[in-house]
Coordinates of C-alpha atoms in Angstrom, one line a residue:
X5 CA -181.9 102.3 -177.3
X6 CA -184.0 101.7 -180.4
X7 CA -183.5 105.3 -181.4
X8 CA -179.7 105.0 -181.1
X9 CA -179.7 101.8 -183.2
X10 CA -181.8 103.5 -186.0
X11 CA -179.4 106.5 -186.1
X12 CA -176.4 104.1 -186.3
X13 CA -178.1 102.3 -189.2
X14 CA -178.8 105.6 -191.0
X15 CA -175.1 106.6 -190.7
X16 CA -174.0 103.2 -192.1
X17 CA -176.4 103.4 -195.0
X18 CA -175.4 107.0 -195.8
X19 CA -171.7 106.0 -195.8
X20 CA -171.8 103.7 -198.9
X21 CA -169.1 101.5 -200.1
X22 CA -168.8 103.7 -203.2
X23 CA -168.1 106.8 -201.0
X24 CA -165.5 104.9 -199.0
X25 CA -163.7 103.7 -202.1
X26 CA -163.9 107.3 -203.6
X27 CA -162.2 108.6 -200.4
X28 CA -159.6 105.9 -200.6
X29 CA -158.7 106.9 -204.1
X30 CA -158.4 110.5 -203.0
X31 CA -156.0 109.5 -200.2
X32 CA -154.0 107.3 -202.5
X33 CA -153.7 110.1 -205.1
X34 CA -152.5 112.5 -202.4
X35 CA -150.2 110.4 -200.3
X36 CA -149.7 107.0 -202.0
X37 CA -150.3 103.6 -200.5
X38 CA -148.6 104.6 -197.2
X39 CA -151.1 107.4 -196.8
X40 CA -154.1 105.1 -197.0
X41 CA -154.9 104.1 -193.4
X42 CA -158.2 103.5 -191.8
X43 CA -157.4 106.3 -189.4
X44 CA -156.9 108.8 -192.3
X45 CA -160.0 107.4 -193.9
X46 CA -162.2 107.9 -190.8
X47 CA -160.9 111.5 -190.5
X48 CA -161.7 112.2 -194.2
X49 CA -165.1 110.7 -194.0
X50 CA -165.9 112.1 -190.5
X51 CA -167.0 108.8 -189.2
X52 CA -165.9 105.9 -187.0
X53 CA -163.9 102.8 -188.0
X54 CA -166.9 100.6 -187.4
X55 CA -168.9 102.2 -190.2
X56 CA -166.0 101.5 -192.6
X57 CA -165.4 98.0 -191.5
X58 CA -169.1 97.4 -192.2
X59 CA -168.2 97.7 -195.9
X60 CA -164.6 96.6 -196.2
X61 CA -162.6 94.2 -194.1
X62 CA -159.1 95.4 -194.5
X63 CA -156.7 97.6 -196.4
X64 CA -156.0 94.9 -199.1
X65 CA -159.7 94.8 -199.9
X66 CA -159.8 98.6 -200.0
X67 CA -156.8 98.8 -202.4
X68 CA -158.4 96.2 -204.6
X69 CA -161.7 98.1 -204.7
X70 CA -159.9 101.3 -205.5
X71 CA -158.0 99.7 -208.3
X72 CA -161.1 98.1 -209.7
X73 CA -163.0 101.4 -209.7
X74 CA -160.2 103.4 -211.5
X75 CA -159.7 100.6 -214.1
X76 CA -163.4 100.4 -214.8
X77 CA -163.6 104.1 -215.4
X78 CA -160.5 103.9 -217.7
X79 CA -162.0 101.1 -219.8
X80 CA -165.3 103.0 -220.2
X81 CA -163.7 105.6 -222.5
X82 CA -164.9 106.0 -226.1
X83 CA -162.8 106.7 -229.2
X84 CA -162.2 110.4 -229.8
X85 CA -164.6 111.9 -232.4
X86 CA -163.5 113.9 -235.3
X87 CA -163.9 117.7 -235.2
X88 CA -166.7 117.4 -237.8
X89 CA -168.7 115.4 -235.3
X90 CA -168.3 117.1 -231.9
X91 CA -171.5 115.5 -230.5
X92 CA -170.3 112.0 -231.3
X93 CA -173.1 111.5 -233.9
X94 CA -172.1 110.2 -237.3
X95 CA -171.7 112.9 -240.0
X96 CA -174.0 110.9 -242.2
X97 CA -175.8 107.6 -242.2
X98 CA -173.1 106.2 -244.4
X99 CA -170.3 106.9 -242.0
X100 CA -168.6 103.8 -240.7
X101 CA -168.8 103.1 -237.0
X102 CA -165.6 103.1 -234.8
X103 CA -163.2 100.4 -235.9
X104 CA -161.8 97.8 -233.5
X105 CA -158.4 99.5 -234.0
X106 CA -159.8 102.9 -232.9
X107 CA -161.4 101.2 -229.8
X108 CA -158.1 99.5 -228.9
X109 CA -156.4 102.9 -229.1
X110 CA -159.1 104.4 -226.9
X111 CA -158.8 101.7 -224.3
X112 CA -155.0 101.9 -224.3
X113 CA -155.1 105.7 -223.9
X114 CA -157.7 105.4 -221.1
X115 CA -155.4 103.1 -219.2
X116 CA -152.4 105.3 -219.9
X117 CA -154.1 108.4 -218.6
X118 CA -155.5 106.6 -215.6
X119 CA -152.0 105.4 -214.6
X120 CA -150.6 108.9 -215.2
X121 CA -153.3 110.5 -213.1
X122 CA -153.1 108.0 -210.2
X123 CA -149.4 107.4 -209.3
X124 CA -150.2 104.3 -207.2
X125 CA -152.1 102.5 -209.9
X126 CA -149.1 101.0 -211.8
X127 CA -147.9 99.2 -208.7
X128 CA -151.3 97.9 -207.9
X129 CA -151.8 96.6 -211.5
X130 CA -148.5 94.9 -211.4
X131 CA -149.4 93.3 -208.1
X132 CA -152.8 92.1 -209.4
X133 CA -151.2 90.6 -212.6
X134 CA -148.4 88.8 -210.7
X135 CA -150.2 87.7 -207.6
X136 CA -153.9 87.4 -208.4
X137 CA -154.4 87.3 -212.2
X138 CA -157.6 85.3 -211.5
X139 CA -159.1 88.4 -209.6
X140 CA -161.4 90.9 -211.2
X141 CA -158.9 93.5 -212.5
X142 CA -156.7 91.4 -214.9
X143 CA -159.7 89.6 -216.6
X144 CA -161.5 93.0 -217.0
X145 CA -158.6 94.5 -218.9
X146 CA -158.0 91.3 -220.8
X147 CA -161.7 91.0 -221.8
X148 CA -161.9 94.6 -223.0
X149 CA -158.8 94.2 -225.2
X150 CA -159.7 90.7 -226.3
X151 CA -163.1 91.5 -227.6
X152 CA -161.5 94.1 -229.9
X153 CA -158.7 91.7 -231.0
X154 CA -161.4 89.2 -232.0
X155 CA -163.3 92.0 -233.8
X156 CA -160.1 92.7 -235.8
X157 CA -160.4 89.3 -237.3
X158 CA -157.4 87.8 -235.6
X159 CA -157.5 84.0 -235.9
X160 CA -158.8 82.3 -232.8
X161 CA -155.5 80.4 -232.2
X162 CA -153.7 83.7 -231.8
X163 CA -156.2 85.5 -229.6
X164 CA -154.4 84.8 -226.3
X165 CA -150.9 85.7 -227.6
X166 CA -152.0 88.9 -229.4
X167 CA -154.2 90.2 -226.5
X168 CA -151.4 89.4 -224.0
X169 CA -148.9 91.3 -226.1
X170 CA -151.2 94.3 -226.2
X171 CA -151.9 94.2 -222.5
X172 CA -148.3 93.9 -221.5
X173 CA -147.2 96.7 -223.8
X174 CA -150.0 99.0 -222.5
X175 CA -149.4 98.4 -218.8
X176 CA -145.6 98.3 -219.1
X177 CA -145.2 101.4 -221.2
X178 CA -147.8 103.4 -219.2
X179 CA -146.3 102.3 -215.9
X180 CA -142.8 103.3 -217.0
X181 CA -144.1 106.6 -218.2
X182 CA -145.7 107.3 -214.9
X183 CA -142.4 106.4 -213.1
X184 CA -140.4 108.7 -215.4
X185 CA -142.9 111.5 -214.9
X186 CA -142.5 111.4 -211.2
X187 CA -138.7 110.8 -211.0
X188 CA -136.9 113.5 -209.1
X189 CA -134.4 114.2 -211.8
X190 CA -132.2 116.1 -209.4
X191 CA -134.8 118.8 -208.9
X192 CA -135.2 119.5 -212.6
X193 CA -138.6 119.8 -214.3
X194 CA -139.4 117.5 -217.1
X195 CA -138.1 119.7 -220.0
X196 CA -134.8 120.3 -218.1
X197 CA -134.5 116.6 -217.3
X198 CA -135.0 115.6 -220.9
X199 CA -132.5 118.3 -222.1
X200 CA -129.9 117.1 -219.6
X201 CA -130.4 113.5 -220.7
X202 CA -130.2 114.4 -224.4
X203 CA -127.0 116.4 -223.7
X204 CA -125.5 113.4 -221.9
X205 CA -126.3 111.1 -224.8
X206 CA -124.8 113.5 -227.3
X207 CA -121.5 113.4 -225.3
X208 CA -121.3 109.6 -225.4
X209 CA -118.4 108.0 -227.2
X210 CA -119.2 108.3 -231.0
X211 CA -117.8 104.8 -231.8
X212 CA -119.7 102.9 -229.1
X213 CA -122.9 104.9 -229.2
X214 CA -123.3 106.2 -232.8
X215 CA -127.1 105.5 -232.9
X216 CA -127.9 106.9 -229.5
X217 CA -126.0 110.1 -230.3
X218 CA -127.8 110.4 -233.6
X219 CA -131.3 110.3 -232.0
X220 CA -130.4 112.2 -228.8
X221 CA -132.0 115.4 -230.0
X222 CA -135.4 113.7 -230.4
X223 CA -135.4 113.2 -226.6
X224 CA -135.9 116.9 -226.1
X225 CA -139.5 117.9 -225.9
X226 CA -141.0 114.7 -227.1
X227 CA -144.7 114.0 -226.2
X228 CA -145.1 110.9 -223.9
X229 CA -148.7 110.5 -225.0
X230 CA -147.9 110.6 -228.7
X231 CA -145.0 108.2 -228.2
X232 CA -147.2 105.8 -226.4
X233 CA -149.8 105.8 -229.1
X234 CA -147.1 105.4 -231.7
X235 CA -146.2 102.2 -229.9
X236 CA -149.8 101.0 -230.0
X237 CA -149.9 101.7 -233.7
X238 CA -146.7 99.7 -234.3
X239 CA -148.2 96.8 -232.3
X240 CA -151.5 96.9 -234.2
X241 CA -149.7 97.1 -237.6
X242 CA -147.7 94.1 -236.6
X243 CA -150.8 92.2 -235.6
X244 CA -152.4 93.0 -239.0
X245 CA -149.2 91.9 -240.8
X246 CA -148.6 88.7 -238.9
X247 CA -152.2 87.6 -238.2
X248 CA -154.3 88.1 -241.4
X249 CA -158.0 88.5 -240.6
X250 CA -160.0 85.3 -240.2
X251 CA -163.5 86.3 -241.4
X252 CA -165.0 83.5 -239.3
X253 CA -163.8 85.3 -236.1
X254 CA -165.8 88.4 -236.8

């Protein structure tokens, strides 16, 4: 009896919470939220449900842990280095460190790519923001952006508004991009879908849709990532123009 208990303890210890969450992310990526069941999880981990329940109580807790893990990894990204500095080391002692603006772009792009890579993440983030903004996910993202907003020199009275605007643009635009990227489009691939959309816009009534017709060609072949970062730059430029730096905030 004692031997059986020790073996059970060793199995539980070997099956860490981190490994369970990792497997949950894999299932979510492969089959979405509907594919994440404790039965599928036990099969993937080659274990019994008791070993999993030892670490997580239910599916909601597992979804929350998976979301936290992916978001934490996305926020850990660093600004891209220049070609002259492939190792990340400054070219010279006089080279300036990464600016808060560069760091905000890096955080934004990290979240954009995480949402693009994990189709289920956008829905989970929306759920966390609307139902449990006091949980760990929303404050983690808000803190990461807010520290950089403060470092930009934004006056303290505008910290909440500016950080909220950034956060909503990033998650909204990234979520919409992920939805568009996975839309069926009538069986068309992305380029075909964009071309069909552009063609339809070009055929709109010229009196009612003069502007839409004029930019329709830009729809073809546009880069979603570049478009997203262009939006970030517009937001940051607006922040700099409407909220002059307060040197006391630095």
